[in-house]
């Protein structure tokens, strides 16, 4: 009996985790696996790119968990620099193009995994395609940026956007000795936080010497006579000189193939799947990673949340299904952490605008505390903001900004959100305590106590 044929489109976290898990469950005589990757690299940490650019990670290859050669040694026919350009769902085959030679060929499948990832948002602006303008999502993107930085004699950088990518890249460029300006459209950087918490990030960026310009709508990338980026222009008529421009506006699902094939997409353009990561309405097609939408367990709706943690879990679930097992991915609560210099930033659950959009009535509570007992050497300040639903007291979201030891406390809140706990229940949690690790009342619980009082006052 001939082996089943699995085709995987995309060779990073979700795609190769799926292929590897399927291979663990079925040998090559039972399942033949072909994987296509348009770039040079596989199974790498895209989240680590800013730290490589900034010099904290000395070598690019330190970010690679498994090379193409290592995958091939596990009986996976992995084809790099090969882009799938068409899906023929009726014929159960894909058309792929070798990016070196331009040659095209069809490959048949019995089972298909789409792990095409996401792409940096590139607004349609004059000059956006100029040399020296970079979006950073893949390791190939990171290498192209590094090549530009090494060739550029000027030391002026403009980062467009102040989300996670923009803020992390701004810090990385400062670390490389660049004079950095961040242009963003919002009231404060880090729109993933409420503005009052984003203001803390703004202050930290200024303290690093990063110039931040709020309410800046970019209208054009100016270029020199050689076609290289030379400045960024805004709607206010200002121009910011730049030897390199980094786009940190965000990413969008890379789903043009899926759209052309008529597969179901959500509001963000991400593929829609069931709990087993099967594409809805297609028994033999799975999808995962940055190209899908996932269920937000707090808001109760689908969202596009591109994170490597999710992608690796998706791949494990998909590989189990493809290999004849069973696993599910129930959803997320929107947990993310980042840093600017020594300032740690974390959030999980809903912001105020998210709660309003979901039609929830809520209260908020903000407290200031320290990462350890206040008298313990090295205690760092931290601010915690907590949202709770009125009447029920259900925890809705937590945001944290503070010094070393702050960010990972968000995991307490992430577990509480997943469990559907109330702020009263969070207050009663039996958390670990010793002066080197926490005040007697952990800052999360201090915020929860204040949220409890706010809930009671609102319903009095």
XYZ file of C-alpha atoms in Angstrom:
460
model
C 0.000 0.000 0.000
C 1.365 3.410 -1.026
C 2.230 5.910 1.665
C -0.114 8.820 2.271
C 1.191 12.126 0.942
C 1.412 15.152 3.234
C 2.309 18.559 1.803
C 3.288 21.361 4.168
C 3.367 24.961 2.906
C 5.640 27.010 5.184
C 8.793 25.899 6.957
C 8.858 27.794 10.225
C 7.257 27.094 13.609
C 3.790 25.775 12.783
C 4.664 24.035 9.537
C 7.745 22.167 10.667
C 6.316 21.404 14.121
C 3.394 19.772 12.294
C 5.703 17.862 9.957
C 7.962 16.718 12.797
C 5.058 15.588 14.985
C 3.457 13.722 12.090
C 6.784 12.015 11.384
C 7.041 10.905 15.020
C 3.662 9.208 14.674
C 4.127 7.735 11.203
C 7.241 6.511 9.423
C 8.142 7.240 5.797
C 6.524 4.041 4.532
C 3.186 5.235 5.944
C 3.453 8.972 5.351
C 5.548 10.784 2.761
C 6.124 14.421 3.791
C 7.026 17.241 1.408
C 7.490 20.741 2.810
C 7.952 23.989 0.887
C 9.663 27.081 2.328
C 10.114 30.269 0.307
C 13.055 31.471 2.425
C 16.471 30.085 3.241
C 15.780 29.120 6.866
C 13.498 26.811 8.826
C 12.357 26.415 12.434
C 13.779 29.680 13.770
C 12.840 32.222 16.420
C 11.453 35.282 14.654
C 10.923 36.803 18.118
C 14.682 36.781 18.605
C 15.474 38.886 15.520
C 15.499 42.259 17.360
C 17.989 40.862 19.885
C 20.247 39.657 17.078
C 19.995 43.031 15.339
C 20.772 44.784 18.615
C 23.784 42.566 19.332
C 22.468 40.734 22.388
C 22.403 37.525 20.341
C 25.796 37.435 18.593
C 25.050 35.004 15.747
C 22.080 34.665 13.393
C 22.241 30.876 13.482
C 21.719 30.886 17.258
C 18.070 31.638 16.432
C 17.681 28.456 14.361
C 16.253 25.512 16.269
C 16.462 23.006 13.401
C 18.127 23.433 10.018
C 16.767 22.193 6.677
C 19.438 19.471 6.705
C 18.256 18.255 10.111
C 14.667 18.048 8.891
C 15.747 16.162 5.784
C 17.643 13.690 7.975
C 14.256 12.856 9.514
C 12.816 11.813 6.157
C 11.092 15.113 5.396
C 11.495 16.257 1.792
C 12.094 19.921 2.595
C 12.488 22.301 -0.356
C 13.799 25.748 0.560
C 13.690 28.786 -1.743
C 10.571 27.225 -3.235
C 7.273 29.096 -3.122
C 3.856 27.519 -3.518
C 1.975 29.760 -5.951
C -1.311 27.877 -6.427
C -3.578 25.451 -4.590
C -5.707 23.077 -6.655
C -8.137 21.792 -4.036
C -10.222 19.739 -6.471
C -7.156 17.993 -7.840
C -5.459 17.801 -4.420
C -2.184 19.259 -5.613
C -0.041 22.381 -5.228
C 2.011 24.269 -7.811
C 5.419 25.379 -6.591
C 8.064 27.636 -8.118
C 11.801 27.297 -7.549
C 12.842 30.873 -6.759
C 16.323 30.268 -8.098
C 15.572 28.768 -11.499
C 11.940 29.844 -11.941
C 10.957 26.253 -12.766
C 7.466 25.188 -11.705
C 6.001 21.787 -10.863
C 2.898 20.214 -9.333
C 2.966 18.053 -6.199
C -0.001 15.850 -5.223
C -1.220 15.497 -1.661
C -3.654 13.497 0.430
C -3.325 15.900 3.360
C -2.343 19.560 3.239
C -1.001 21.898 5.937
C -1.005 25.650 5.325
C 1.486 27.471 7.556
C 2.191 30.484 5.366
C 2.726 32.885 8.281
C 2.276 36.632 8.203
C 3.838 39.555 6.353
C 4.744 43.042 7.582
C 2.085 45.629 6.798
C 3.339 47.851 3.981
C 1.009 50.784 3.375
C 0.724 51.909 -0.229
C 2.851 55.019 0.023
C 5.271 56.655 -2.403
C 8.754 55.283 -1.806
C 7.657 52.350 0.349
C 9.585 49.949 -1.881
C 12.807 51.960 -1.796
C 16.151 50.466 -0.819
C 16.677 50.859 2.897
C 13.011 50.312 3.840
C 12.561 47.080 5.787
C 9.764 45.065 7.293
C 11.002 42.425 9.725
C 9.015 39.219 10.074
C 11.221 36.378 8.844
C 14.865 35.517 9.351
C 15.456 36.409 5.700
C 13.968 39.852 6.464
C 16.327 40.157 9.416
C 19.328 39.238 7.285
C 18.403 41.853 4.671
C 18.128 44.496 7.411
C 21.507 43.493 8.854
C 23.068 43.739 5.398
C 21.684 47.276 5.065
C 22.905 48.307 8.507
C 26.397 47.043 7.761
C 26.534 48.896 4.423
C 25.075 52.165 5.710
C 27.524 54.828 6.789
C 24.811 57.141 8.168
C 23.471 56.573 11.679
C 19.891 57.877 11.445
C 16.990 55.435 11.677
C 13.242 55.992 11.547
C 10.884 53.321 12.864
C 7.317 53.603 11.603
C 4.946 52.191 14.207
C 5.288 51.668 17.949
C 3.847 48.242 18.596
C 5.924 45.305 19.845
C 7.997 45.079 16.676
C 8.521 48.840 16.415
C 9.543 49.287 20.043
C 11.870 46.273 20.057
C 13.504 47.342 16.782
C 13.949 50.896 18.097
C 15.858 49.542 21.081
C 17.907 47.266 18.822
C 18.896 50.171 16.584
C 19.878 52.314 19.568
C 22.051 49.403 20.670
C 23.805 49.558 17.288
C 24.552 53.236 17.727
C 21.778 54.708 15.602
C 19.907 57.923 16.319
C 16.327 56.651 16.376
C 13.011 58.392 15.762
C 9.750 56.458 16.194
C 6.685 57.758 14.332
C 3.309 56.398 15.386
C -0.308 57.371 14.881
C -1.572 56.679 18.391
C -1.701 58.733 21.552
C 1.051 56.637 23.123
C 3.396 53.867 21.967
C 2.352 50.244 22.520
C -1.272 50.370 21.419
C -1.585 46.879 22.880
C -1.767 48.709 26.228
C -4.227 51.335 27.400
C -2.846 54.875 26.871
C -2.170 55.446 30.570
C 0.117 52.407 30.613
C 1.598 53.275 27.229
C 2.693 56.600 28.712
C 5.088 54.682 30.981
C 6.641 53.066 27.924
C 6.898 56.474 26.258
C 8.849 57.844 29.224
C 11.238 54.890 29.137
C 11.866 55.326 25.406
C 12.632 58.992 25.908
C 15.008 58.032 28.691
C 16.931 55.870 26.199
C 17.267 58.791 23.821
C 14.615 57.496 21.417
C 12.589 60.336 19.928
C 8.904 59.410 19.764
C 6.387 61.377 17.720
C 2.729 60.669 18.481
C -0.121 61.282 16.054
C 2.280 61.067 13.120
C 0.665 59.869 9.898
C 3.369 58.859 7.427
C 2.589 59.955 3.858
C 5.786 59.298 1.911
C 9.278 57.813 1.997
C 11.646 60.292 0.376
C 14.537 58.911 -1.665
C 17.901 60.121 -2.908
C 19.198 60.089 -6.485
C 20.171 56.416 -6.101
C 16.681 55.386 -5.026
C 17.570 54.844 -1.381
C 15.399 56.013 1.492
C 16.553 59.398 2.767
C 13.687 60.681 4.932
C 10.146 59.989 6.089
C 7.445 62.615 5.511
C 4.245 63.007 7.554
C 0.852 64.597 6.967
C 1.865 67.473 9.253
C 4.487 68.477 6.696
C 7.450 67.310 8.762
C 10.366 65.341 7.352
C 12.560 63.027 9.425
C 15.967 62.177 7.904
C 16.654 58.463 7.664
C 19.490 56.258 6.464
C 17.328 53.235 7.220
C 13.581 52.858 7.731
C 12.034 49.969 9.656
C 8.318 49.241 9.418
C 6.844 48.277 12.762
C 3.201 48.860 11.847
C 2.240 45.258 12.466
C 1.658 42.184 10.361
C -1.199 40.671 8.398
C -1.940 37.007 7.634
C -0.244 35.747 4.481
C -3.338 34.114 3.019
C -3.475 35.140 -0.646
C -3.139 31.473 -1.669
C -6.004 30.466 0.602
C -8.151 33.360 -0.596
C -7.578 32.456 -4.249
C -8.541 28.856 -3.493
C -11.784 29.920 -1.783
C -10.860 28.778 1.731
C -12.751 30.446 4.629
C -11.172 33.607 6.048
C -12.112 35.744 9.054
C -12.374 39.507 9.458
C -8.598 39.957 9.681
C -7.993 37.795 6.629
C -6.764 34.844 8.702
C -7.841 31.298 7.955
C -10.674 29.881 10.044
C -10.165 26.483 11.646
C -11.897 24.200 14.131
C -10.426 23.158 17.484
C -8.248 20.513 15.813
C -6.849 23.211 13.481
C -8.633 21.764 10.445
C -9.712 24.424 7.992
C -13.455 24.731 8.313
C -15.303 22.644 5.750
C -12.162 20.816 4.565
C -11.466 17.464 6.158
C -7.977 17.019 4.682
C -6.597 20.576 5.126
C -5.105 21.983 8.331
C -3.690 25.416 9.077
C -1.808 27.058 11.935
C 0.574 29.803 12.960
C 0.446 33.449 11.977
C -1.901 32.831 9.027
C -4.905 31.785 11.158
C -7.369 33.439 13.486
C -7.786 32.002 16.975
C -10.556 32.151 19.542
C -10.147 34.841 22.189
C -11.484 33.078 25.276
C -12.173 36.347 27.102
C -13.878 38.338 24.348
C -15.508 35.263 22.814
C -14.538 36.104 19.220
C -11.866 35.219 16.687
C -8.725 37.363 16.491
C -5.428 37.374 14.615
C -2.701 37.038 17.255
C 0.637 36.186 15.623
C 2.939 34.665 18.239
C 5.500 31.898 18.092
C 4.085 30.262 21.224
C 0.747 29.734 19.481
C 2.364 28.611 16.222
C 4.347 25.836 17.901
C 1.243 24.605 19.723
C -0.761 24.709 16.496
C 1.908 22.609 14.817
C 1.788 19.980 17.549
C -2.001 19.781 17.292
C -1.911 19.581 13.488
C 0.829 16.951 13.449
C -1.167 14.823 15.863
C -4.238 15.003 13.629
C -2.309 14.307 10.448
C -0.527 11.402 12.114
C -3.747 9.736 13.180
C -3.946 11.023 16.745
C -6.144 13.701 18.258
C -5.420 17.034 19.902
C -7.089 20.444 20.135
C -6.166 24.085 20.525
C -8.908 25.671 22.656
C -7.976 29.340 22.219
C -5.972 32.133 23.814
C -6.337 34.992 26.279
C -3.990 37.382 24.479
C -0.853 37.170 26.597
C 2.306 38.945 25.434
C 5.485 40.314 27.004
C 8.187 42.652 25.744
C 10.800 45.093 27.009
C 12.353 48.481 26.335
C 15.835 48.586 27.813
C 15.236 47.529 31.439
C 11.503 48.279 31.360
C 9.383 45.140 31.102
C 5.946 45.259 29.464
C 3.192 42.656 29.682
C -0.484 42.297 28.948
C -3.148 39.619 28.883
C -6.879 39.674 28.294
C -8.750 42.800 27.283
C -7.812 46.468 27.161
C -10.481 49.049 27.928
C -11.251 49.504 24.215
C -11.569 45.724 23.788
C -14.018 45.458 26.688
C -16.095 48.322 25.271
C -16.109 46.712 21.819
C -17.306 43.453 23.384
C -20.173 45.299 25.087
C -18.878 44.565 28.581
C -19.448 46.797 31.604
C -16.249 46.948 33.596
C -14.182 48.693 36.226
C -10.437 49.258 36.258
C -7.899 49.467 39.060
C -4.275 50.614 38.859
C -1.680 50.152 41.590
C 2.023 50.786 42.066
C 4.160 48.232 43.847
C 7.601 46.640 43.739
C 8.930 43.404 42.303
C 10.339 42.268 45.657
C 9.862 43.338 49.238
C 10.456 47.094 49.205
C 13.397 46.845 51.581
C 15.127 44.073 49.631
C 18.135 45.201 47.542
C 17.244 45.600 43.865
C 13.507 46.105 44.370
C 12.112 47.594 41.156
C 8.947 49.614 40.695
C 6.047 48.105 38.790
C 2.598 49.330 37.799
C -0.308 46.935 37.413
C -3.636 47.749 35.788
C -6.536 45.314 36.117
C -9.959 45.206 34.465
C -12.908 43.353 35.987
C -16.491 42.880 34.868
C -19.088 44.767 36.868
C -21.540 42.694 38.919
C -19.739 39.365 38.370
C -16.205 40.516 39.207
C -14.854 38.306 36.421
C -11.241 39.145 35.602
C -11.060 40.676 32.110
C -7.491 41.835 31.649
C -4.174 42.803 33.207
C -1.381 45.121 32.043
C 2.025 45.411 33.705
C 4.863 47.867 33.189
C 7.890 47.782 35.480
C 11.471 46.842 36.191
C 13.176 43.467 36.092
C 10.931 40.759 37.507
C 7.659 42.419 36.464
C 6.613 40.958 33.118
C 6.318 37.249 33.858
C 3.866 37.957 36.660
C 1.347 38.299 33.851
C 1.313 34.495 33.706
C -0.648 34.457 36.977
C -3.309 36.569 35.319
C -3.229 34.473 32.134
C -4.013 31.327 34.113
C -6.744 33.128 36.040
C -8.301 34.389 32.801
C -8.198 30.930 31.236
C -9.922 29.523 34.307
C -12.573 32.257 34.237
C -11.699 33.402 37.753
C -13.079 36.447 39.518
C -10.898 39.112 41.083
C -12.057 37.842 44.514
C -10.612 34.450 43.640
C -7.353 36.020 42.461
C -7.001 37.731 45.850
C -7.266 34.326 47.522
C -4.670 32.550 45.375
C -1.896 30.854 47.337
C 1.100 32.437 45.620
C 4.713 31.980 46.611
C 6.284 34.570 48.886
C 9.744 35.434 50.130
C 11.285 38.922 50.282
C 13.681 38.336 47.327
C 10.733 37.449 45.075
C 7.694 39.439 46.126
C 6.124 41.737 48.689
C 3.877 39.941 51.192
C 0.975 40.780 48.902
C 1.972 40.059 45.322
C 1.305 43.088 43.069
C -1.228 41.078 41.051
C -3.187 40.443 44.236
C -2.896 44.069 45.345
C -4.457 45.088 42.031
C -7.119 42.406 42.473
C -8.005 43.761 45.935
C -8.443 47.222 44.479
C -10.531 45.786 41.633
C -12.760 43.997 44.144
C -13.422 47.325 45.882
C -14.126 48.970 42.529
C -16.642 46.276 41.592
C -18.453 46.637 44.903
C -18.476 50.448 44.674
C -19.816 50.373 41.109
C -22.720 48.135 42.080
C -23.498 49.785 45.400
